Amino acid sequence: SLGANLDWLRAWPQRHEFNLARSGPAACPETTYSFDVAPVHFVALNEYCDADGDASTDGDISPLLYDWLASDLGAATQPYTFVIGHEPAYPQPDADLGGPARHLGDSLDKYPENRDRFWALLAREGVTAYLTGHTHAFSAYFKDGVWQIDAGHARGAGDTSLPSTFLVIDVTRQAVLLRVYRGAADYTLWHTFVLVGKALYLPLVAR
C-alpha cells in the first residue's frame, strides 16, 4: 500500500532536510503539504488520506483533509493560489476530442456533499485554479470563480486515445496565463487561456 511504501521515508534520519512550508495532517505529512514561490501559494492534496493513513479512501475530501486545507488557505497571503489533487471535482470531456467524461461518478463527484463543500472553500478563499488529472483528458472548466484544469496525460504512445498534453503556466503580479501544448511527438500550441482577470477561452491556435 501507499502507506507501507512511505515507511522508509518516515524512518530516514535525514528526512528533516525537506523544507516544506507546511506539512499536512499527521496521517499524511509527506503527501499533503503547501509552499510558496514568489506570488503563488501551492497546495498539494493527497485525496486518499484520512485519519487511518495515506491510502485510506478511494478519493475524497475527507473532513480531516478539508479542515487542514481550510486552515492552510486561511493563512495564505500570496495573490494567487493553486491547489493540486489527482481527481477532478467535476469530470469533463476532452476539450478538443469531446466524447464522454472519463471517471464521471468515480472522482470527487462520487461524494457530492464533500465535493461541493471543497469547491465552496476554494471559491471563498479566492483560489486561482485547481490542477488535477485522473481522466487523461485535457479540459479547462470555470465554476464559481475557480478554474479546474485537468492536465490530461503525457504518456505519448502509451495512451493514443487522446493527445499527450503539456501545460505551461506563466505567473506575474498582473496576470496568470495558461498555454496548452498537445500532440503525439511534435507538440504545438493548441490553446491559450487567461486564468486571472478575464475568464477568456481563446480560439484554437494550431493543430
C-alpha angles and dihedrals in degrees: 000000000000091000092053091049090057095055091091091054094051090050095047109114093215096051090113089071086081105095104199114170091225127358122214132249118317090258093061112013095151098044099044118050145125136223141170130238116182107302095350132089111203124200122188114197127197098209091192093063125108135147091290095060149277097318106033102116135048093236119310143134094248119198088254092055093041094052092049092048093048090053092046096048091045090058097045117110104179117112093235131043130191119192115197126201136151101237125059120237091215112024112217136192117255109285093231108026098035116196126134119329110258119232092014105169089011099078132062086308088073086080102038097177092056091040093053093047089050093050092046088054092052090050094046093050094047096244111184098212144346109223114205146154133180097117098065086222122112115231140153115209125179119204131163093345095309127104121222107203116190106199095206115208138303099201096119109193089006090077116022095165090088133021117267111252137206123186127206117193117194116196128192130160088262105041149008116221126189121201119191120205118189138173145098102266110337103053117208133185109268103166142015121198131187102215098182126049106009116031092224128166102200122207123269110284103196141344 
